[in-house]
XYZ file of N, CA and C in Angstrom:
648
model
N 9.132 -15.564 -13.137
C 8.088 -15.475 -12.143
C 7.006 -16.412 -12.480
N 7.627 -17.156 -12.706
C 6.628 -18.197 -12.942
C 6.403 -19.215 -12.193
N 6.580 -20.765 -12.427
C 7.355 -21.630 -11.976
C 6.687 -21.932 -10.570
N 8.014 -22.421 -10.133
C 8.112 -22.519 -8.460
C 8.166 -20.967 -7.588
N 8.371 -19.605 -8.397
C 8.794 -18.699 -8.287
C 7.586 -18.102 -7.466
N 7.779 -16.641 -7.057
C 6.727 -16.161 -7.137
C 6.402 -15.391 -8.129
N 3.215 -15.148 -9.381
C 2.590 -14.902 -10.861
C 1.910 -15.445 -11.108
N -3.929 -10.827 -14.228
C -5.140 -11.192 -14.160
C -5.706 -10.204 -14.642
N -6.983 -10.389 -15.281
C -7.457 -9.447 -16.106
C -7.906 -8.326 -15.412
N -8.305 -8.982 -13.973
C -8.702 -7.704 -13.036
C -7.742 -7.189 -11.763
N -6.419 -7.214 -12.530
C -5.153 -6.820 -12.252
C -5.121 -5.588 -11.269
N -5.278 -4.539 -12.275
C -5.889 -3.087 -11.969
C -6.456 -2.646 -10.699
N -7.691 -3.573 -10.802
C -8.624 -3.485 -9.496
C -8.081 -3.843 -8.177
N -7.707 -5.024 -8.721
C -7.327 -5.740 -7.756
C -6.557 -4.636 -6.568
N -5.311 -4.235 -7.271
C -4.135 -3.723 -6.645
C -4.254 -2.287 -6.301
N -5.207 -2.186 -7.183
C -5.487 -0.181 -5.995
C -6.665 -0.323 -5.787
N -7.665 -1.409 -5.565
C -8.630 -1.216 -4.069
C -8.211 -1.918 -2.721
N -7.128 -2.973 -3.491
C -6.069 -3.084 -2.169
C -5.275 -1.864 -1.150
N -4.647 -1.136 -2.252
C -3.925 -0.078 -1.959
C -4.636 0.737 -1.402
N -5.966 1.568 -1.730
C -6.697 2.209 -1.366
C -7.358 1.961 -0.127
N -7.393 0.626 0.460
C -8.244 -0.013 1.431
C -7.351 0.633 2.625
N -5.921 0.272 2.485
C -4.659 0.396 3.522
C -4.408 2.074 3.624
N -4.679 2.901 2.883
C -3.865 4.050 2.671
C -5.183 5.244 3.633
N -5.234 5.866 4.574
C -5.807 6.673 4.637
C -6.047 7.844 3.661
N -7.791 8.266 3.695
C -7.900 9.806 3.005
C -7.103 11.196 3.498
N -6.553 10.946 4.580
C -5.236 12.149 5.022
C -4.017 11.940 4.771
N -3.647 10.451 4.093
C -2.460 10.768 3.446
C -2.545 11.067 1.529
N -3.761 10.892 1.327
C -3.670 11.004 -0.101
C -3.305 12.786 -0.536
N -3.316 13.957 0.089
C -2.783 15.087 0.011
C -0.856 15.175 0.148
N -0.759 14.149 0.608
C 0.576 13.531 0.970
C 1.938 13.296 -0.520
N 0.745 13.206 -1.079
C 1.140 12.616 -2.281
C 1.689 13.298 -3.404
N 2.732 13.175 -4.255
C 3.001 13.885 -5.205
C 2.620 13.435 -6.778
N 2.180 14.381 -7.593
C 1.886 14.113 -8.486
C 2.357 12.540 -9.582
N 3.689 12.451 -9.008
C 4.604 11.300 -9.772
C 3.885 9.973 -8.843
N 3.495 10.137 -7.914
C 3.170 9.394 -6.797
C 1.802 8.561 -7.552
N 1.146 9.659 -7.514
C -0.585 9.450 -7.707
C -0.360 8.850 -9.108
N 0.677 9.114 -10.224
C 0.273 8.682 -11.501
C 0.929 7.519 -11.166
N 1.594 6.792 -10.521
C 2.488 5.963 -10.058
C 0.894 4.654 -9.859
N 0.287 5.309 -8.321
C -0.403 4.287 -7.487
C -2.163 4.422 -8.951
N -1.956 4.871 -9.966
C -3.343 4.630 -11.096
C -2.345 3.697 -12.033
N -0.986 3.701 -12.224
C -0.786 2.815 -12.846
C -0.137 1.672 -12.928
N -0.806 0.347 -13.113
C -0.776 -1.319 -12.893
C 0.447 -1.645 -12.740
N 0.748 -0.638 -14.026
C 2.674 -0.847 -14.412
C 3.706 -0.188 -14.005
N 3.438 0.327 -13.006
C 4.055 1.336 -12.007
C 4.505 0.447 -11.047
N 5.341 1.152 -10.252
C 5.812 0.674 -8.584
C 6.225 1.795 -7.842
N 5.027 2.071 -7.091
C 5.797 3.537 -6.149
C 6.952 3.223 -5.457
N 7.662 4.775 -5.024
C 9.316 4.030 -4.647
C 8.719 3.759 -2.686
N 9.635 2.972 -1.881
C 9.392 2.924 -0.542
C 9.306 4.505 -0.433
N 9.782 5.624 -0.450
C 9.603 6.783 0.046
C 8.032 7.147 0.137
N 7.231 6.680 -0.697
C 5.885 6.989 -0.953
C 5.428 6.586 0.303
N 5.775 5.753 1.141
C 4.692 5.234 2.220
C 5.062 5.767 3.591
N 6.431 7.060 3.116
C 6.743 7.463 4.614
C 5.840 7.914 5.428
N 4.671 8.648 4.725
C 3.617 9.477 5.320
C 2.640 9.087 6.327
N 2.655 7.326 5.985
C 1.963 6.259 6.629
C 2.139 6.574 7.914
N 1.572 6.829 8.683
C 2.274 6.559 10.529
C 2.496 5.227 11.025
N 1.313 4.495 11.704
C 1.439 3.449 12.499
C 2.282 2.452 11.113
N 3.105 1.882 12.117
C 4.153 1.188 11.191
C 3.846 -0.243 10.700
N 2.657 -0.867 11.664
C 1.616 -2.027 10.917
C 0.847 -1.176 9.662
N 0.609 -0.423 9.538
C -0.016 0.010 8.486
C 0.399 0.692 7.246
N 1.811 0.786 7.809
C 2.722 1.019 6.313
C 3.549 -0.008 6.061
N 3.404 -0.880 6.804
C 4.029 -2.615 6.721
C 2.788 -2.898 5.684
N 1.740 -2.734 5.594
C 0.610 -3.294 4.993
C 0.595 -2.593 3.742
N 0.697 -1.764 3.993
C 0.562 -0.314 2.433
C 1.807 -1.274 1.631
N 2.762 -1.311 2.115
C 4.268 -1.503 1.153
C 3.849 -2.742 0.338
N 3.238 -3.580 1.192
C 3.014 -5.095 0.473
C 1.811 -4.804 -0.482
N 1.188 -4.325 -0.268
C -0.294 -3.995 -0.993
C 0.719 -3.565 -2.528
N 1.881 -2.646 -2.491
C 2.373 -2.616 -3.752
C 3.013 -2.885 -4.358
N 3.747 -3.882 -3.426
C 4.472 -4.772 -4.034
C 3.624 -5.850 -4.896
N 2.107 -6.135 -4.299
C 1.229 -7.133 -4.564
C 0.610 -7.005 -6.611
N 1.185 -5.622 -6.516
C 0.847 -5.600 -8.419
C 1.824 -6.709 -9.036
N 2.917 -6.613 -8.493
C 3.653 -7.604 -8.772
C 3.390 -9.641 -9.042
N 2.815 -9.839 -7.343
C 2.452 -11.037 -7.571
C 1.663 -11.344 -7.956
N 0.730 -10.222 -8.472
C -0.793 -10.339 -9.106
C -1.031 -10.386 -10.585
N 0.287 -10.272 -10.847
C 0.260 -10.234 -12.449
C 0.909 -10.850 -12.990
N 0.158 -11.386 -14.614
C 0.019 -12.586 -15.388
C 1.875 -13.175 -15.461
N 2.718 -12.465 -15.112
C 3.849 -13.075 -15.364
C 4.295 -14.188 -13.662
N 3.682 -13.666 -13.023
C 3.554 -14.562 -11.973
C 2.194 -15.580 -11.733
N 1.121 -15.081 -12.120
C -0.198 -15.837 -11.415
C -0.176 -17.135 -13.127
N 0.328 -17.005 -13.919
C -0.139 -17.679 -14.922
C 0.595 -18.875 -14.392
N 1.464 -19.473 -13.660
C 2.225 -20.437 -13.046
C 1.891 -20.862 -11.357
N 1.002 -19.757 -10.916
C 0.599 -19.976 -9.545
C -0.798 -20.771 -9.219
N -1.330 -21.477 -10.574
C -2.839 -21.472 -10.577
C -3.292 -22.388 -9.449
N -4.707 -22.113 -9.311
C -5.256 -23.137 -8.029
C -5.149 -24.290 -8.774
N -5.200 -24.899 -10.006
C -5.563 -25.809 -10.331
C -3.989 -27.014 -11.053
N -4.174 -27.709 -11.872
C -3.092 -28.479 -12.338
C -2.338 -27.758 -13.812
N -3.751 -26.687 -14.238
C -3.577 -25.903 -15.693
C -2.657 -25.090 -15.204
N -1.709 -24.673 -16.442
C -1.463 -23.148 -15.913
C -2.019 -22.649 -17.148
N -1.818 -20.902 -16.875
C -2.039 -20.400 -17.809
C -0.982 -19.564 -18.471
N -1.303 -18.389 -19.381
C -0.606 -18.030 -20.240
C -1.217 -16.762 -21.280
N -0.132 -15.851 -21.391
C -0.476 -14.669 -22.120
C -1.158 -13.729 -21.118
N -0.817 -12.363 -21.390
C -1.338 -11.061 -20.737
C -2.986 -11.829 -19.996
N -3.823 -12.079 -20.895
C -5.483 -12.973 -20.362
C -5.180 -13.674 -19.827
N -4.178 -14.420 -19.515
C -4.000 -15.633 -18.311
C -5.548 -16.796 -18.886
N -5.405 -16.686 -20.672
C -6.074 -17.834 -21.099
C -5.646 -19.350 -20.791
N -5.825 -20.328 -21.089
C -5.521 -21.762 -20.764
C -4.379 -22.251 -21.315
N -3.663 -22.855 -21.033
C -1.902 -23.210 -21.808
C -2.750 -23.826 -22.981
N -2.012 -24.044 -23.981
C -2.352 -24.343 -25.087
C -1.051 -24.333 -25.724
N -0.614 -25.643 -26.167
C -1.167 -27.164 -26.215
C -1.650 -27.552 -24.752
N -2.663 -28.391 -24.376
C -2.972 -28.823 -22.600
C -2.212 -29.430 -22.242
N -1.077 -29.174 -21.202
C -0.701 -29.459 -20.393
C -0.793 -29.492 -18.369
N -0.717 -30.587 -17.984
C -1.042 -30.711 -16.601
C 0.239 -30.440 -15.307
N 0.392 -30.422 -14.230
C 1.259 -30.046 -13.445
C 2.136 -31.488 -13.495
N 1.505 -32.734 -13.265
C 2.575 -34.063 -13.449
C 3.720 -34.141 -12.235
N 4.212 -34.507 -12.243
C 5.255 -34.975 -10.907
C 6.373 -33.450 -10.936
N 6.333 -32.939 -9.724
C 7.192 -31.954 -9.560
C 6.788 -30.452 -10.075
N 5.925 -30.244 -10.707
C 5.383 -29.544 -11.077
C 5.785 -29.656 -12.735
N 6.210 -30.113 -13.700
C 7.184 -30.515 -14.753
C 6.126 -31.152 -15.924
N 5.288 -31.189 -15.473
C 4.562 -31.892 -16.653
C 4.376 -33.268 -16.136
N 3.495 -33.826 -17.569
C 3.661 -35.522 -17.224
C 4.749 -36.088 -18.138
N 4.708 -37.389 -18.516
C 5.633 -38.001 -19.447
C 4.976 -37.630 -20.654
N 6.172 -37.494 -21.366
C 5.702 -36.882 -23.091
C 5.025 -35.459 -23.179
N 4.946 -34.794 -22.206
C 4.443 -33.598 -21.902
C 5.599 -32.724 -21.107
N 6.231 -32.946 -21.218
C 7.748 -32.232 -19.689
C 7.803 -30.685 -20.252
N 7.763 -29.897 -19.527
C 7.541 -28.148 -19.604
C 8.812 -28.461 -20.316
N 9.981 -29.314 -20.382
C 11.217 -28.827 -20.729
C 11.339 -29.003 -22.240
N 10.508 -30.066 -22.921
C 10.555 -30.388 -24.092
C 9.857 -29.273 -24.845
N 9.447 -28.335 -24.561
C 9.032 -26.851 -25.048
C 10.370 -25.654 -24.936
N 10.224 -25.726 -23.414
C 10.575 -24.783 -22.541
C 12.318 -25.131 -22.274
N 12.763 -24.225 -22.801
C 14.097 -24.467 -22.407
C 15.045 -23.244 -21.474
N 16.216 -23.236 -21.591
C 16.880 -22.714 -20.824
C 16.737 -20.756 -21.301
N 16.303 -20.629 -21.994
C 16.287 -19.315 -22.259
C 15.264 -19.170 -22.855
N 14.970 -17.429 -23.976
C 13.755 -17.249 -24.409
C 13.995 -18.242 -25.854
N 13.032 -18.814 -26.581
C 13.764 -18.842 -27.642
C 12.631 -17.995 -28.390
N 13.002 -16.952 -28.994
C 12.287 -15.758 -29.716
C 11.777 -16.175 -31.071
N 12.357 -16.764 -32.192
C 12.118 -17.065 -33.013
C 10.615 -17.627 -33.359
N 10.884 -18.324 -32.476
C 9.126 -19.281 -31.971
C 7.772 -18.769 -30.954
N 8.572 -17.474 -30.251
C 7.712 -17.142 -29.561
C 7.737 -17.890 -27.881
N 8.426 -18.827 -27.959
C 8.346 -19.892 -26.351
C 9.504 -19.129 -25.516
N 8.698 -19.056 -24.290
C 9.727 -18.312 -23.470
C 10.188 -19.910 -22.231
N 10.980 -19.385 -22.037
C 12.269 -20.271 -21.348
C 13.099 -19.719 -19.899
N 13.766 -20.832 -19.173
C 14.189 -20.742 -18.233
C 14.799 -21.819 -17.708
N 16.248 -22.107 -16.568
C 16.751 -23.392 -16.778
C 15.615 -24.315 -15.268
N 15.051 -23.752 -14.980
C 13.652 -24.478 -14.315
C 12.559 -24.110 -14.288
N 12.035 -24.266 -15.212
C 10.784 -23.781 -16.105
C 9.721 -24.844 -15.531
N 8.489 -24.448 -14.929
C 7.917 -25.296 -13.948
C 6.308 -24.360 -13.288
N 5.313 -25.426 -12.688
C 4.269 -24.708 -12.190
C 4.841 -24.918 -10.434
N 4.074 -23.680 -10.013
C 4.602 -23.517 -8.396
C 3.812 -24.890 -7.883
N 4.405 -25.176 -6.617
C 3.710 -26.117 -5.924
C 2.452 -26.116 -5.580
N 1.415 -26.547 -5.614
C 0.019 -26.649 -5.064
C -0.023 -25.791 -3.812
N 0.723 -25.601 -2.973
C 0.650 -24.809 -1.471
C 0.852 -24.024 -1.868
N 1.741 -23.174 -2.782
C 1.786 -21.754 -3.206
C 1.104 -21.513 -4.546
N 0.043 -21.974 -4.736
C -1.035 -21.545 -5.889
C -1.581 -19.801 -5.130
N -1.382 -18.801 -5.543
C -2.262 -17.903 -5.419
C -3.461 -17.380 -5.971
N -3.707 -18.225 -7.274
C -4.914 -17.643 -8.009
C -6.439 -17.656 -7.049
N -7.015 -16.721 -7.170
C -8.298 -16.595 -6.517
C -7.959 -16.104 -4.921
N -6.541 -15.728 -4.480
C -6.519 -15.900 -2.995
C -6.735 -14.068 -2.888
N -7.151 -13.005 -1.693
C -6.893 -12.147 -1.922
C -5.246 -11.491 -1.808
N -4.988 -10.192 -1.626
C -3.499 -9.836 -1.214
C -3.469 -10.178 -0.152
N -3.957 -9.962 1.160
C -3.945 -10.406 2.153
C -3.748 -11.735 2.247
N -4.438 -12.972 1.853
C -4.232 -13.650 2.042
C -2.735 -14.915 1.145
N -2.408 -13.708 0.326
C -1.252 -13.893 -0.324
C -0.081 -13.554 0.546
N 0.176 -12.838 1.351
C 0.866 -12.208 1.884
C 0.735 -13.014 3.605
N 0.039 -13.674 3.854
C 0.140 -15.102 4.900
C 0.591 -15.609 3.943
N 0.557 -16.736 3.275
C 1.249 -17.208 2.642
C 2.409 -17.479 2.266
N 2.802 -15.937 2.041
C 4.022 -15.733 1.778
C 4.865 -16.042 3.034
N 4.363 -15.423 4.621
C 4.754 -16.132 5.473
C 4.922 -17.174 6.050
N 4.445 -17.873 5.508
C 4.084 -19.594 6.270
C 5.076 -20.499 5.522
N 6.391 -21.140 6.463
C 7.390 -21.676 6.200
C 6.544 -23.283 4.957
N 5.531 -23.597 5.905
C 4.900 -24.511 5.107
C 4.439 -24.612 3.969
N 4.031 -22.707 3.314
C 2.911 -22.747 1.956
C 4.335 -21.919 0.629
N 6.091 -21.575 1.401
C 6.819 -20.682 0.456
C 7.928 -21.425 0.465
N 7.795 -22.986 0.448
C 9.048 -23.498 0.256
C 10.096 -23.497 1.560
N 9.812 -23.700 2.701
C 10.124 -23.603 3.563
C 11.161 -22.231 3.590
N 10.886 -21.089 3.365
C 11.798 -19.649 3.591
C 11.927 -18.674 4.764
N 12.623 -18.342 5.383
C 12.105 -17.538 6.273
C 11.792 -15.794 5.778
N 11.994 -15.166 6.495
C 11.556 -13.915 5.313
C 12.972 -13.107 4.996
N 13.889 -13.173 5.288
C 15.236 -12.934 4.708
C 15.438 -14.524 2.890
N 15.085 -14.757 3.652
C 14.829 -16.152 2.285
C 13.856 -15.669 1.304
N 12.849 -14.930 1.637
C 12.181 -14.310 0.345
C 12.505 -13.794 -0.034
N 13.371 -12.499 0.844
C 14.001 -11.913 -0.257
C 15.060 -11.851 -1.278
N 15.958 -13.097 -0.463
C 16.719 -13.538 -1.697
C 16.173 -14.359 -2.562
N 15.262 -15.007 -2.864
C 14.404 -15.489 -3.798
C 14.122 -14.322 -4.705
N 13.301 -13.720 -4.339
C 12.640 -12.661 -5.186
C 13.850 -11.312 -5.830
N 14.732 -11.903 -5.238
C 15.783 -10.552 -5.860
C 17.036 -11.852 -6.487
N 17.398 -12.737 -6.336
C 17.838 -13.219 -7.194
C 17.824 -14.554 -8.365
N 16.374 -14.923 -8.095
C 15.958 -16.051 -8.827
C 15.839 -16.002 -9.910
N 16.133 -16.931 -11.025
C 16.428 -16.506 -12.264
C 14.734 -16.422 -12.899
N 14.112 -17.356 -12.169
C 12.619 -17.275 -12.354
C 11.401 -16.400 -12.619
N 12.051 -15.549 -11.130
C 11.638 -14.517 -10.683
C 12.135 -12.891 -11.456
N 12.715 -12.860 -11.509
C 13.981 -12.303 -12.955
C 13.114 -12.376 -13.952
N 12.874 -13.450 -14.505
C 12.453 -13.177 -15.625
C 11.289 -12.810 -16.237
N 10.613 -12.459 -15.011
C 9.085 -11.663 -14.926
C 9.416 -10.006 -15.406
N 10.587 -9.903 -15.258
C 10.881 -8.780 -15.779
C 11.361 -8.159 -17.681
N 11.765 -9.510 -17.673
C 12.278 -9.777 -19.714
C 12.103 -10.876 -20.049
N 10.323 -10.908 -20.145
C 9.386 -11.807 -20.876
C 9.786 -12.401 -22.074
N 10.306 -11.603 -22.805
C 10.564 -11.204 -24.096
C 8.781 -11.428 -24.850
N 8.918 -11.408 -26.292
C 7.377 -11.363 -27.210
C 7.287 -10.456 -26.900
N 5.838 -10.639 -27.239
C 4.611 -9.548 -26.900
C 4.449 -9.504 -25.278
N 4.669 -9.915 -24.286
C 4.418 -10.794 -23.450
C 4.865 -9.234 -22.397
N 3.821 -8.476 -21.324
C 3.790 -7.077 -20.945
C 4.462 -7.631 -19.270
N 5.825 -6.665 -18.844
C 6.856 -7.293 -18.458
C 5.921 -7.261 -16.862
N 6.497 -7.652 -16.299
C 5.910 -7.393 -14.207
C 6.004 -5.626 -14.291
N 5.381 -5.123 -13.141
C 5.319 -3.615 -13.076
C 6.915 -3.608 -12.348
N 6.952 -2.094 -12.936
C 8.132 -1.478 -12.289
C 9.439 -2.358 -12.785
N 10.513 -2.587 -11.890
C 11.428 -3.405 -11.707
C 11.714 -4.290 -10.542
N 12.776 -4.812 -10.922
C 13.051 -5.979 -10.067
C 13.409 -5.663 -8.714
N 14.265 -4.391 -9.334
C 15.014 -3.661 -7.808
C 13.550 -2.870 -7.087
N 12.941 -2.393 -7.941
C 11.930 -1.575 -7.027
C 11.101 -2.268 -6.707
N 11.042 -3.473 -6.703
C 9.844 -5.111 -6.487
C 10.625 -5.406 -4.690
N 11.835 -5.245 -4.982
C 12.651 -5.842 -4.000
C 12.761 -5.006 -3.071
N 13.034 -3.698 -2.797
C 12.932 -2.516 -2.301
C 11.622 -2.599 -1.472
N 10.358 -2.964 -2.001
C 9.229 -2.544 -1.402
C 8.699 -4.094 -0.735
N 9.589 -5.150 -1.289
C 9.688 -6.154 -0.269
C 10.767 -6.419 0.928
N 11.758 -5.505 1.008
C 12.680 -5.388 1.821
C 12.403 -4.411 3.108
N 11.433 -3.711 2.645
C 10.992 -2.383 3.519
C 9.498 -3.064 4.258
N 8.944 -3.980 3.735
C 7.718 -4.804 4.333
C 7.964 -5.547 4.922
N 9.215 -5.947 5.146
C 10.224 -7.241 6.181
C 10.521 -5.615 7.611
N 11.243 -4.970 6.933
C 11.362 -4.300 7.942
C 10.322 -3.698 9.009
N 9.237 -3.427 8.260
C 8.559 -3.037 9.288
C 7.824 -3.716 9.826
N 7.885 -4.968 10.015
C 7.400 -6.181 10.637
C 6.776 -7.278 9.984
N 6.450 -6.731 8.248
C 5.701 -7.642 7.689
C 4.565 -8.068 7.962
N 3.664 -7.120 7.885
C 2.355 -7.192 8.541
C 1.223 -7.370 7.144
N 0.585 -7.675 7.268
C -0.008 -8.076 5.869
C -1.652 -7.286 5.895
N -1.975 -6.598 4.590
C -3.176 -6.201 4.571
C -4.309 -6.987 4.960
N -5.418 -6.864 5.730
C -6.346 -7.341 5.913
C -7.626 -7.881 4.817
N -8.431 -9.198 5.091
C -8.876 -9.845 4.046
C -8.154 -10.885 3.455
């Protein structure tokens, strides 16, 4: 989830005053205990069943993405999405270190190539994690600083996701090796919330119900 793929300290916030914004105070009685410890924690992913309670179906189109959005909001995705040419790196989404720049393709420059680090797998020994296209996302899909909402246009716009339609996201996001590997970081390195399948689930169920995106 890095890369070209779709990946903050105010992680947390971010994703349940999102959540909270979308969710009415008459469905929060709705809720089951596994639920509520679910939507307080970062590293959680409520299952699609959680948002049956939702009525209008733009607004549980919006709820679903709002939780799927812990996902794209966190350091295993946003540290590769940056607005800028840096990426970053580690749980703090501190500055890459050694400095490296985005360079042609997203790849680095010459004598700098993500690959001359970064290789096809983790390599553990050293701590460098790996992938066989190990890379910063394109400048049009930088999300850092954007809100969920406006992540979630984005995500729609054939122009800003790699030209995809939204059956194309979801095979991206459910079988990219990229995207994958937001899930077995390896290190120290604290994995994407939930899983891959329950990432995919709550992006498969936000296609279905029209894909309507939280407001902001």
């Amino acid at each position: 989830m890095r890369g070209r793929s779709m990946t903050l300290a105010g992680l947390a916030t971010a994703g349940l005053l999102s959540l909270a914004a979308l969710m009415p105070v008459a469905h929060a009685a709705d809720m089951s205990a596994t639920d509520m410890a679910a939507a307080d924690d970062p590293q959680s992913l409520r299952p699609v069943t959680a948002f049956d309670g939702i009525g209008p179906e733009a607004e549980r189109s919006a709820a679903l993405f709002g939780e799927a959005a812990k996902v794209l909001q966190h350091p295993r995705c946003m540290n590769c999405h940056p607005a800028g040419d840096r990426p970053a790196q580690g749980d703090d989404r501190h500055p890459h270190s050694p400095l490296v720049v985005r360079g042609d393709g997203g790849m680095g420059v010459v004598g700098m190539r993500c690959t001359t680090c970064h290789h096809d797998e983790n390599y553990e020994p050293a701590g460098v994690p790996g992938d066989p296209h190990w890379s910063l996302a394109p400048p049009e899909m930088a999300w850092e600083g954007l809100s969920v909402g406006q992540i979630c246009a984005q995500l729609k716009d054939p122009a800003r996701n790699g030209d995809r339609d939204l059956a194309g996201i979801i095979e991206h996001v459910s079988t990219d090796s990229l995207v994958l590997w937001g899930w077995a970081p390896g290190g120290t390195r604290t994995p994407a919330p939930g899983s891959n399948a329950a990432f995919t689930q709550l992006m498969q169920a936000w296609v279905d119900t029209g894909a309507h995106c939280p407001a902001g």
